[in-house]
Short mmCIF file of N, CA and C in Angstrom, two decimals:
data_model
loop_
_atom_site.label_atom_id
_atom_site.label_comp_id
_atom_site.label_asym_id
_atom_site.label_seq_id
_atom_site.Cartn_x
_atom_site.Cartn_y
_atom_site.Cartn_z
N UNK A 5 29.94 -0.46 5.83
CA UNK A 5 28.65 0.16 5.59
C UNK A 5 28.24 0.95 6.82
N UNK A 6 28.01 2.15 6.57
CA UNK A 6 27.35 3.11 7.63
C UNK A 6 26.07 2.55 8.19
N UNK A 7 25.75 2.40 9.06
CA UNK A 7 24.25 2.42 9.55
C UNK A 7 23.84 3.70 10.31
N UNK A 8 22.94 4.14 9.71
CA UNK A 8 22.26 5.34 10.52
C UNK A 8 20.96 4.87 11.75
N UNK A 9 21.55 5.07 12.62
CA UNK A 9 21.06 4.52 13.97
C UNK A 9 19.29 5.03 14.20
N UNK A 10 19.18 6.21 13.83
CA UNK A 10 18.05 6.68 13.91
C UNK A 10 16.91 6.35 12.97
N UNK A 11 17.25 5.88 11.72
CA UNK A 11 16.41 5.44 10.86
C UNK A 11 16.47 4.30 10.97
N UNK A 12 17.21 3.00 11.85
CA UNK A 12 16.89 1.71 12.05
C UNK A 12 16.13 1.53 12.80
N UNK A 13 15.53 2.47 13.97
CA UNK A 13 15.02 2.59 15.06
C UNK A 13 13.85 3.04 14.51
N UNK A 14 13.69 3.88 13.44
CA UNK A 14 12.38 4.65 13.11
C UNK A 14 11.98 3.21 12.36
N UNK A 15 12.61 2.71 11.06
CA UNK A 15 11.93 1.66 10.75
C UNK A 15 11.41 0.37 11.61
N UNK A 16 12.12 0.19 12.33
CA UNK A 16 12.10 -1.07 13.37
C UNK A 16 10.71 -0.79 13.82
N UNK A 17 10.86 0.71 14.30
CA UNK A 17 8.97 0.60 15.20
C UNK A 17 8.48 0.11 14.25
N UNK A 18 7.92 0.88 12.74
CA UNK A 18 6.90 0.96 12.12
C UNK A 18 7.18 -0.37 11.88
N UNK A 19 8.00 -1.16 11.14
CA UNK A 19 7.79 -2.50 11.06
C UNK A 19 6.85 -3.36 12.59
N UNK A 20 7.25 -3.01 13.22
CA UNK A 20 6.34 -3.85 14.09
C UNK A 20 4.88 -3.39 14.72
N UNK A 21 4.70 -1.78 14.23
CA UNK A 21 3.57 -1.70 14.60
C UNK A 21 2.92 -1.84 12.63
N UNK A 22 3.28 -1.89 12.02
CA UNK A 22 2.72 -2.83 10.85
C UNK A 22 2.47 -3.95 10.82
N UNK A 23 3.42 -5.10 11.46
CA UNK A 23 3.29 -6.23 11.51
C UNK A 23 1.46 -6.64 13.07
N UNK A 24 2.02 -5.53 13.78
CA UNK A 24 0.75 -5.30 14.38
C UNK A 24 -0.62 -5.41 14.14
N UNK A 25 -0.31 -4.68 13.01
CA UNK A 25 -1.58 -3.80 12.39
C UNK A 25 -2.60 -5.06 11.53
N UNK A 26 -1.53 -5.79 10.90
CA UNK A 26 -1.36 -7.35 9.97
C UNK A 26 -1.98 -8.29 10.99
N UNK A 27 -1.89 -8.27 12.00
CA UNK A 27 -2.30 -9.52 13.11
C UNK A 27 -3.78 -8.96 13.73
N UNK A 28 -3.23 -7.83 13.78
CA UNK A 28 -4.79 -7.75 14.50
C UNK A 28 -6.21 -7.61 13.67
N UNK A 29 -5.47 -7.64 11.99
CA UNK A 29 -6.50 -7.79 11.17
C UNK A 29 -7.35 -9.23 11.12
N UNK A 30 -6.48 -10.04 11.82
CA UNK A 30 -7.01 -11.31 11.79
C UNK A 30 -8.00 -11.88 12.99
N UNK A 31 -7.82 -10.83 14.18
CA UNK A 31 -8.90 -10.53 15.06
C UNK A 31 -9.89 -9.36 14.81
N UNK A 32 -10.00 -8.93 14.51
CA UNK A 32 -10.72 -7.79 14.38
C UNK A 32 -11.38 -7.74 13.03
N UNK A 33 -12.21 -8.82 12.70
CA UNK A 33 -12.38 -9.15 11.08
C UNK A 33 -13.26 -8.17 10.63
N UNK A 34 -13.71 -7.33 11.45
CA UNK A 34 -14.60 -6.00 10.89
C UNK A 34 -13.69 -5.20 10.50
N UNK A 35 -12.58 -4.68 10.72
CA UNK A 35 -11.67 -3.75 10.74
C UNK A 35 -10.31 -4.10 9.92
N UNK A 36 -10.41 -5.42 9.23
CA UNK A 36 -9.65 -6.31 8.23
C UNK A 36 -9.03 -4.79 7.22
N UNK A 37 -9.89 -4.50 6.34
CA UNK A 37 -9.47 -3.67 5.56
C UNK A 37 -8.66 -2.47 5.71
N UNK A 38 -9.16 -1.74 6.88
CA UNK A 38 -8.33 -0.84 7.23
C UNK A 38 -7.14 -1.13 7.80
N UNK A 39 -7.00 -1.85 8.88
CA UNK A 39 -5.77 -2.19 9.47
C UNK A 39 -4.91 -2.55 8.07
N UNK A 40 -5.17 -3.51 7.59
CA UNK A 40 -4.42 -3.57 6.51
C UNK A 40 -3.69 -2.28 5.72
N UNK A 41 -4.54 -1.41 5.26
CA UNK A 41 -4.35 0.02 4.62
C UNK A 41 -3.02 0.78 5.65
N UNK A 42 -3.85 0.50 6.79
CA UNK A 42 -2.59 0.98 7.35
C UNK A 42 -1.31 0.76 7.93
N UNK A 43 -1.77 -0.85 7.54
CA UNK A 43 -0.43 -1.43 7.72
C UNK A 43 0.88 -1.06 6.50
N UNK A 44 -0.02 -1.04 5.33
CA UNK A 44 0.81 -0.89 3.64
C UNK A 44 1.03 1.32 4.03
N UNK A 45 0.34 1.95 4.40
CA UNK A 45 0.53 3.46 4.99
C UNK A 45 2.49 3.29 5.39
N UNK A 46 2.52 2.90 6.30
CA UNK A 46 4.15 2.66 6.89
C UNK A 46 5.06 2.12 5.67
N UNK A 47 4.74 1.80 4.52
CA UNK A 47 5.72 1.14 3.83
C UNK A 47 6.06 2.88 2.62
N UNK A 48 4.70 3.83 3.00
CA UNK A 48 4.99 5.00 2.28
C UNK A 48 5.70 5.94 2.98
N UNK A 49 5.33 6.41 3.65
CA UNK A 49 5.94 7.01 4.96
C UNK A 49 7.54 6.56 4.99
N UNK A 50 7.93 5.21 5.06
CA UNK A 50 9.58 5.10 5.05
C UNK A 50 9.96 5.08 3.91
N UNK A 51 9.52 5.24 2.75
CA UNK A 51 9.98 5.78 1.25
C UNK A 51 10.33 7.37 1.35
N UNK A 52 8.83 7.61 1.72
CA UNK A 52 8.77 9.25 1.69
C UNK A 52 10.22 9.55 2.28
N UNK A 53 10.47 9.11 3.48
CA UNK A 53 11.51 9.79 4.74
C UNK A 53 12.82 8.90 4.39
N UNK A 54 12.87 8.06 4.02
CA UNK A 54 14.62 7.44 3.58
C UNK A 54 14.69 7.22 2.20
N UNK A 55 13.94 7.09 1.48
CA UNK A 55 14.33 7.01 0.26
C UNK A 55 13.58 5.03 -0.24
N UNK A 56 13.82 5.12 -1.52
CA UNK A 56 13.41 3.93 -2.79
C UNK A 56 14.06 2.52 -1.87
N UNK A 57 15.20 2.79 -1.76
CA UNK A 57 15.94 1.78 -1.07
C UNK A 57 15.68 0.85 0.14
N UNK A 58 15.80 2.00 1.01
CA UNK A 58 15.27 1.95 2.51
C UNK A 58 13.92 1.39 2.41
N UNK A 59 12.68 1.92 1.81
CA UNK A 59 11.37 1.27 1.72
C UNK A 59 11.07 0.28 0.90
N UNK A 60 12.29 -0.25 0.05
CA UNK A 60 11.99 -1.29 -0.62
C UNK A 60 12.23 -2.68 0.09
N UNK A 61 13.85 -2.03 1.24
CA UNK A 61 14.00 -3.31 2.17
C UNK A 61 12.74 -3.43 3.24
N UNK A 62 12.44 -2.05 3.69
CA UNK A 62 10.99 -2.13 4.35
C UNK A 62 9.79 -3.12 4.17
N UNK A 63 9.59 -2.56 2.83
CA UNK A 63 8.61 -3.62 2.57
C UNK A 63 8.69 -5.09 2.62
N UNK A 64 10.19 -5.59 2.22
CA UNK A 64 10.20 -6.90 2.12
C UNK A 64 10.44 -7.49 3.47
N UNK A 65 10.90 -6.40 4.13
CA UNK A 65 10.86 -7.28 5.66
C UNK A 65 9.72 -7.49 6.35
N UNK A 66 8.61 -6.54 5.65
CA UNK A 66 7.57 -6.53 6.36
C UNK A 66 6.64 -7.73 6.13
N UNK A 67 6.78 -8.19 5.08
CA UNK A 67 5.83 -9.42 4.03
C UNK A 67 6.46 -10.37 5.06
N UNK A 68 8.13 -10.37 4.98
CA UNK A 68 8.52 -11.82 5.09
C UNK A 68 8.14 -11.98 6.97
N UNK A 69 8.27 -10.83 7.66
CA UNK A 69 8.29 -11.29 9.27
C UNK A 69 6.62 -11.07 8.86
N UNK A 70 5.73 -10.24 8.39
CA UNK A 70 3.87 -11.12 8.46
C UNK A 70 3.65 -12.29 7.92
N UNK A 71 4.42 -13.05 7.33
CA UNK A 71 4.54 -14.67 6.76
C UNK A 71 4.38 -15.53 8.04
N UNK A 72 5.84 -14.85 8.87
CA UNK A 72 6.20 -15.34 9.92
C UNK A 72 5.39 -15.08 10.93
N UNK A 73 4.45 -14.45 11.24
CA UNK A 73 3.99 -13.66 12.60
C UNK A 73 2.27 -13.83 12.56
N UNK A 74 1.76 -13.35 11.10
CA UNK A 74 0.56 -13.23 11.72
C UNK A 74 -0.09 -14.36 11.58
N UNK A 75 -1.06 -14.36 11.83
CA UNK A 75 -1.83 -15.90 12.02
C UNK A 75 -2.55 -16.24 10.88
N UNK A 76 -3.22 -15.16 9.97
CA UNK A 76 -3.93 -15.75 8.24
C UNK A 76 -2.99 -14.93 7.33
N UNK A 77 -2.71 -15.90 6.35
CA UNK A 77 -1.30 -15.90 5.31
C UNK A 77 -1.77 -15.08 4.35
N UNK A 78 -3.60 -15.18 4.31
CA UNK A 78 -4.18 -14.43 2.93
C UNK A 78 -4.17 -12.71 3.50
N UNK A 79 -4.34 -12.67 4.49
CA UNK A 79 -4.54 -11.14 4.98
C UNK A 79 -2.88 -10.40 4.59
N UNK A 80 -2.12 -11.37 4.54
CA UNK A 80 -0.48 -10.53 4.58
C UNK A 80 -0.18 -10.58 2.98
N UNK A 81 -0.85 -11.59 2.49
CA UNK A 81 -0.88 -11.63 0.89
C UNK A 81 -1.62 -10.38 0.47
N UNK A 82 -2.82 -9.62 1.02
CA UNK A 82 -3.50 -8.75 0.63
C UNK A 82 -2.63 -7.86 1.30
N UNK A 83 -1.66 -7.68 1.99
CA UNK A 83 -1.18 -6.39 2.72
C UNK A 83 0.05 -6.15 1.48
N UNK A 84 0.77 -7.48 1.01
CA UNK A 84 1.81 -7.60 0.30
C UNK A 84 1.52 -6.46 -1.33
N UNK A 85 0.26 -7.03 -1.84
CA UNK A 85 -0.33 -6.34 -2.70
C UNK A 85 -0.58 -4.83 -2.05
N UNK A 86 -0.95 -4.33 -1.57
CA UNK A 86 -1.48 -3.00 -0.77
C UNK A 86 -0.29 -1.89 -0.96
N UNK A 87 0.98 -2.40 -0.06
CA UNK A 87 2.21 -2.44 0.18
C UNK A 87 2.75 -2.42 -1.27
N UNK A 88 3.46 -3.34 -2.30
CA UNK A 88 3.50 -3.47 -3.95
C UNK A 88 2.77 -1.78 -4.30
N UNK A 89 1.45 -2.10 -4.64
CA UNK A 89 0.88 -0.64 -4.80
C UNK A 89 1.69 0.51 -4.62
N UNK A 90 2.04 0.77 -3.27
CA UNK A 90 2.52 1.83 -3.00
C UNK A 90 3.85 1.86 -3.07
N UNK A 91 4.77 1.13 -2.79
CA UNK A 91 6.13 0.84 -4.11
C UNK A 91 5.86 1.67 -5.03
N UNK A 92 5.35 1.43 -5.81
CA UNK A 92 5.00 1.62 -7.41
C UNK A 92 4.70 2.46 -7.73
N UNK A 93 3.76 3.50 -6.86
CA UNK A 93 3.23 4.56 -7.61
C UNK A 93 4.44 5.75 -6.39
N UNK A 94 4.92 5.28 -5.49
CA UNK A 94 6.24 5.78 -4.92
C UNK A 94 7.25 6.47 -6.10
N UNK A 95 7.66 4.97 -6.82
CA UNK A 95 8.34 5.47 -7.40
C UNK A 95 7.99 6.34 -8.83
N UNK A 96 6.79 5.91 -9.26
CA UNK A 96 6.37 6.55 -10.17
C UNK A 96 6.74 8.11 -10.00
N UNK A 97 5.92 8.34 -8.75
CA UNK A 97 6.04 9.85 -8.62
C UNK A 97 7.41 10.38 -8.61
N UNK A 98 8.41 9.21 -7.96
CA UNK A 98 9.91 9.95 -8.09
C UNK A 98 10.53 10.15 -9.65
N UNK A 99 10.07 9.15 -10.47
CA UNK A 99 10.50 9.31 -11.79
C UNK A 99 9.66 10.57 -12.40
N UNK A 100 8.55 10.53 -12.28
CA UNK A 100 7.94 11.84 -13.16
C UNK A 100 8.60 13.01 -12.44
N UNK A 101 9.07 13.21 -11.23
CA UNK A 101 9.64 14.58 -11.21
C UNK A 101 10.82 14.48 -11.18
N UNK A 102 11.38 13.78 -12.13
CA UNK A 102 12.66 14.16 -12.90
C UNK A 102 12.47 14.36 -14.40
N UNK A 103 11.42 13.91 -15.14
CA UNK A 103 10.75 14.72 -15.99
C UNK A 103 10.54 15.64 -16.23
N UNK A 104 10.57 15.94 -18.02
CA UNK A 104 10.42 17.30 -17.91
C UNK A 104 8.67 17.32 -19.00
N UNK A 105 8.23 16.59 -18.69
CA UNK A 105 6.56 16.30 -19.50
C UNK A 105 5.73 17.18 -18.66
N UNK A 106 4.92 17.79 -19.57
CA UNK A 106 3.59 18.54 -18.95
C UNK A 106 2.52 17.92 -18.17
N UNK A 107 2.46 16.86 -18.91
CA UNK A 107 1.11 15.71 -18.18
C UNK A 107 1.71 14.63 -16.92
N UNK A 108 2.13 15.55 -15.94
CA UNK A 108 2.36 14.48 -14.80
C UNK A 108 1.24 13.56 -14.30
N UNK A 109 0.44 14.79 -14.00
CA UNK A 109 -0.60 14.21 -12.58
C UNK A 109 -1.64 13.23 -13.96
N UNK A 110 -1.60 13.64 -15.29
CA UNK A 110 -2.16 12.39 -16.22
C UNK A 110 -1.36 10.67 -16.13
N UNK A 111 -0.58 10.97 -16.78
CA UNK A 111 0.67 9.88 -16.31
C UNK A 111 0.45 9.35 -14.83
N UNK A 112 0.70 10.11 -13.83
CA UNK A 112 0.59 9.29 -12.62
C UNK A 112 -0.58 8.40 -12.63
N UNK A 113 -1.45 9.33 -12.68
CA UNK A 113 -3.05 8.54 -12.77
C UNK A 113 -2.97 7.26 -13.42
N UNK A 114 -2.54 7.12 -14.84
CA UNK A 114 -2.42 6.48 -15.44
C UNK A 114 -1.33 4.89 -15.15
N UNK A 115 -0.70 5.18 -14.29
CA UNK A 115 0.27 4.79 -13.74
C UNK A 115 -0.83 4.36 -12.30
N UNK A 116 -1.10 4.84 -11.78
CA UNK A 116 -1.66 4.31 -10.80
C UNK A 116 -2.88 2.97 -10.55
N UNK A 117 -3.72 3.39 -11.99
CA UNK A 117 -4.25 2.22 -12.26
C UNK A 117 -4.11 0.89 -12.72
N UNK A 118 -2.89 1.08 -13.88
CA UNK A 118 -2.40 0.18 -14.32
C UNK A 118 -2.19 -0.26 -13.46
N UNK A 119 -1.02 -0.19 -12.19
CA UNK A 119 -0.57 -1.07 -11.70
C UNK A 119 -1.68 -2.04 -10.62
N UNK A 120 -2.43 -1.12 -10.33
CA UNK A 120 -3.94 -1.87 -9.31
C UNK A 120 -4.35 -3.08 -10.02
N UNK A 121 -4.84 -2.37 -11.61
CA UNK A 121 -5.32 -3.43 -12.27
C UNK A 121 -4.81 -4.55 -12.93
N UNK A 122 -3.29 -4.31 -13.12
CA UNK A 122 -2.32 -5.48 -12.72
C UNK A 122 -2.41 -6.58 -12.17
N UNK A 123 -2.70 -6.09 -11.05
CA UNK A 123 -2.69 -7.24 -10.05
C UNK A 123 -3.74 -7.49 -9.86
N UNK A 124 -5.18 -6.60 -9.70
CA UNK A 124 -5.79 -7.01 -9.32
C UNK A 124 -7.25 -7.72 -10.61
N UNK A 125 -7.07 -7.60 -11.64
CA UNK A 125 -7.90 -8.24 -12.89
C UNK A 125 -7.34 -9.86 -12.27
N UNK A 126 -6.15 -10.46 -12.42
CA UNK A 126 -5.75 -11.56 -12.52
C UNK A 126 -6.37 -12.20 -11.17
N UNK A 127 -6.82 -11.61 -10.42
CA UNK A 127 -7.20 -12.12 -8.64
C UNK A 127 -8.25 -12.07 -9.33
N UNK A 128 -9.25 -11.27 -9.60
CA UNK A 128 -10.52 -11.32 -9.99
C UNK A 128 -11.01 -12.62 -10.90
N UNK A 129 -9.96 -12.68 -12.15
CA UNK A 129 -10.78 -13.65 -12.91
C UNK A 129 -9.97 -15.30 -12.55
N UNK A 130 -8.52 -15.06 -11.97
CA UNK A 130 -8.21 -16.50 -12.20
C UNK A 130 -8.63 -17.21 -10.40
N UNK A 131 -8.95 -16.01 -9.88
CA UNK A 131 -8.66 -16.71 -8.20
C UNK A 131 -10.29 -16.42 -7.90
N UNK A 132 -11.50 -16.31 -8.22
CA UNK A 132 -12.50 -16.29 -7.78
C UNK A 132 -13.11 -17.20 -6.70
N UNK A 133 -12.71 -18.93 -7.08
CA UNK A 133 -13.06 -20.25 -5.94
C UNK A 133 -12.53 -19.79 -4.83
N UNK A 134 -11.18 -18.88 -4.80
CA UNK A 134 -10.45 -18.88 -3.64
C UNK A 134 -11.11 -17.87 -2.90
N UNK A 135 -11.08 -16.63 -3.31
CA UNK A 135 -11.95 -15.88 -2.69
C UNK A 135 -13.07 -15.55 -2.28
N UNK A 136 -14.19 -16.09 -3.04
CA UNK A 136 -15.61 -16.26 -3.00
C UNK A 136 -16.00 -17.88 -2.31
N UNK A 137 -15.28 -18.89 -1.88
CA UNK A 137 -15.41 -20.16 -1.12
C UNK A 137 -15.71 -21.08 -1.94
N UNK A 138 -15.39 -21.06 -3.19
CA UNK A 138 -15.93 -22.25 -4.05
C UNK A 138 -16.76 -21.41 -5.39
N UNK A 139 -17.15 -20.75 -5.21
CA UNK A 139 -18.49 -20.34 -5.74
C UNK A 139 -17.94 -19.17 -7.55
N UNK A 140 -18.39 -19.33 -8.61
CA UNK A 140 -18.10 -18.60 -9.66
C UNK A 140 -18.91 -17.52 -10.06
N UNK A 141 -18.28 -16.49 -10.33
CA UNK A 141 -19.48 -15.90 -10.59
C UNK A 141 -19.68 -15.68 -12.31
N UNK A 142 -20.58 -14.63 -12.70
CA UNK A 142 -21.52 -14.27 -13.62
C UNK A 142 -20.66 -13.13 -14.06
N UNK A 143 -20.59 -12.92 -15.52
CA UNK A 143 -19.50 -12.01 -15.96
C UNK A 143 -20.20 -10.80 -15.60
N UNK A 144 -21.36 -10.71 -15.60
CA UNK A 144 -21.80 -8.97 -15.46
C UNK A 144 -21.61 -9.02 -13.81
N UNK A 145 -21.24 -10.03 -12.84
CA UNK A 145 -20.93 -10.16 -11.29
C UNK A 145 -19.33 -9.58 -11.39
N UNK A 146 -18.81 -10.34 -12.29
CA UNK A 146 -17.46 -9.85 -12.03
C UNK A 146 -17.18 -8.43 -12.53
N UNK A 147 -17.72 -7.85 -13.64
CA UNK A 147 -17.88 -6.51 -14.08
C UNK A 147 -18.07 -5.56 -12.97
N UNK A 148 -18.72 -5.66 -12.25
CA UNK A 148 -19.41 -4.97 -11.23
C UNK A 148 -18.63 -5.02 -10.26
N UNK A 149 -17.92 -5.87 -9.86
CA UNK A 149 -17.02 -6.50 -8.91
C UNK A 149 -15.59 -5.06 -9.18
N UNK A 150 -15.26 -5.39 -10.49
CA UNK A 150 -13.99 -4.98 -11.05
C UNK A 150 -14.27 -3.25 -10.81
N UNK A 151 -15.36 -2.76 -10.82
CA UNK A 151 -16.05 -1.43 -10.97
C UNK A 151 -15.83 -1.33 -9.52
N UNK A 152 -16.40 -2.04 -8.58
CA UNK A 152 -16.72 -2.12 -7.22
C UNK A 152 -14.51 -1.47 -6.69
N UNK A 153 -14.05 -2.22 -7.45
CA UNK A 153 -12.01 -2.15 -7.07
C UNK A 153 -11.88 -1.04 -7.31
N UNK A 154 -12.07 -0.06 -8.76
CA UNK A 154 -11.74 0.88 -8.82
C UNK A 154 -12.33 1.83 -7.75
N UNK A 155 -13.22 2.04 -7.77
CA UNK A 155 -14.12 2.87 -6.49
C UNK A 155 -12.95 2.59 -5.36
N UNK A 156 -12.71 1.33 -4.76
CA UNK A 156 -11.94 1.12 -3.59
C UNK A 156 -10.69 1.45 -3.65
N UNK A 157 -10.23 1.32 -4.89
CA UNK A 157 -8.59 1.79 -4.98
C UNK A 157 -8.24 3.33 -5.12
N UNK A 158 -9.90 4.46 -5.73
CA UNK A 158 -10.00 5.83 -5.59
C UNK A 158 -9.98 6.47 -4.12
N UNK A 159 -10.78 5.39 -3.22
CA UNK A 159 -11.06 5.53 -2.14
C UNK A 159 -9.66 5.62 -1.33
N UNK A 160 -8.47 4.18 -1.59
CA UNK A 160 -7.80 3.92 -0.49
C UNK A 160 -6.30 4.94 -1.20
N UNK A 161 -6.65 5.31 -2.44
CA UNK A 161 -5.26 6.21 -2.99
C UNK A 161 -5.79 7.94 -1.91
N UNK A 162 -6.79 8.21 -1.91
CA UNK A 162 -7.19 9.19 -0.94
C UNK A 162 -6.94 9.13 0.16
N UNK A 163 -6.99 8.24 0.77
CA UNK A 163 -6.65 7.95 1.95
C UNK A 163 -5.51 7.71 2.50
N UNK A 164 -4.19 7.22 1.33
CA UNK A 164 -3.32 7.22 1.34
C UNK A 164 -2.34 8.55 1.70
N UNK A 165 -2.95 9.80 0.47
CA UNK A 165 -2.90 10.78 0.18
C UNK A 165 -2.97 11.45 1.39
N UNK A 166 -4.30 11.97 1.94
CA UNK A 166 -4.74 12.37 3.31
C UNK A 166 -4.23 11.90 4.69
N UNK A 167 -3.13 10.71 4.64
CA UNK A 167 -2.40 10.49 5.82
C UNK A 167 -1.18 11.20 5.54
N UNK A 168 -0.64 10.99 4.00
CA UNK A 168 0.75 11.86 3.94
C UNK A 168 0.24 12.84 4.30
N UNK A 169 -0.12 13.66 3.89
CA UNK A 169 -0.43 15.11 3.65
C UNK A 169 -0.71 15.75 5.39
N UNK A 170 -1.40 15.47 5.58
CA UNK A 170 -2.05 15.82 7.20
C UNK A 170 -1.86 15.01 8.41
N UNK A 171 -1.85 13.77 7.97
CA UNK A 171 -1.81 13.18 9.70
C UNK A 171 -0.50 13.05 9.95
N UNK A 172 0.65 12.41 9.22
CA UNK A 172 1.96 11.77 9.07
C UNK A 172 3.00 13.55 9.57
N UNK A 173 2.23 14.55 8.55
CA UNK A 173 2.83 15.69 8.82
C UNK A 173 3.01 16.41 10.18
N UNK A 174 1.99 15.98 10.80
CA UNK A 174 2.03 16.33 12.50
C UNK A 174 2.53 15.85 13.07
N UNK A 175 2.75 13.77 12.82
CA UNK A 175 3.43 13.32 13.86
C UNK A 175 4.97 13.63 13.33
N UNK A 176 5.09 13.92 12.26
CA UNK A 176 6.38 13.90 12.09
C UNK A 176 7.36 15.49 12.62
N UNK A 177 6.52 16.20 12.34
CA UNK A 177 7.22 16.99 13.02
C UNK A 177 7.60 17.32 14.73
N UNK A 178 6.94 16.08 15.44
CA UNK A 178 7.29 16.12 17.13
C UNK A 178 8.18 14.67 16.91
N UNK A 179 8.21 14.01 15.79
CA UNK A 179 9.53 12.91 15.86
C UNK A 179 10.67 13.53 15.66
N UNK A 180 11.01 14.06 14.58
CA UNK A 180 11.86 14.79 13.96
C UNK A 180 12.48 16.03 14.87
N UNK A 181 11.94 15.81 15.58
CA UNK A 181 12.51 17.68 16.32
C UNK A 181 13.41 17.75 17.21
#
């Protein structure tokens, strides 16, 4: 098996400044969400640049050494999901453009939620004690709640978006050169 020396080295950082990113969410409990975001950011970025493969071992190395590394198990469980996400709609996008359908960017969309709400309906209604400290809520609480995800998952697919697009594009072209 070939190993390409330069992309073990490119993943290796980002794995550890992900796994970084994962730990210091557990100090920095104001800044929980984002670090996270941008910890699951690096698992797109090495899709984008090696391919389905490469970011699929990415990701799983990344879950299994934040198992190992960071200090709260639920923050790497929420990075694991974050991370999953972007898998998914990764590949989505690679399958629709081998398509020959008119309604991509419908489909993706469509594709994009499903998979959020996948995962994340079943956290909502079966794991509430866990996340809320005991406490149940009120179906028009959880309605609102579930409303409250989509907003956040419009929010963090933008944001996702706006790092490929612009920030990732700058650093990458003084890595790459």
């Amino acid at each position: 098996m070939h190993v390409k020396g330069k992309m073990m080295a490119f993943c290796g950082l980002f794995l550890a400044l992900s796994v970084v990113c994962m730990s210091l969410g557990s100090v920095m409990e104001t800044n929980t969400l984002f670090l996270l975001a941008a910890a699951s950011f690096f698992v797109g970025i090495v899709i984008r640049e090696f391919g389905m493969r490469a970011g699929g071992a990415f990701y799983v190395a990344d879950v299994l050494l934040g198992l190992l590394i960071a200090p709260n198990k639920f923050y790497v469980l929420s990075f694991a999901a974050m991370g999953l996400y972007i898998v998914i709609i990764e590949a989505a996008w690679r399958m629709l453009g081998r398509s020959r359908t008119t309604q991509r960017q419908s489909i993706f969309w469509a594709v994009k939620y499903t998979a959020f709400n996948v995962m994340y309906i079943p956290m909502l209604v079966f794991f509430q004690e866990l996340l809320l400290g005991g406490k149940k809520l009120s179906p028009v609480m959880t309605a609102g709640i579930w409303i409250a995800g989509q907003i956040a998952l419009l929010i963090y697919d933008r944001a996702y978006d706006y790092v490929q697009a612009h920030i990732w594009t700058k650093i990458r072209g003084r890595m790459f050169s």
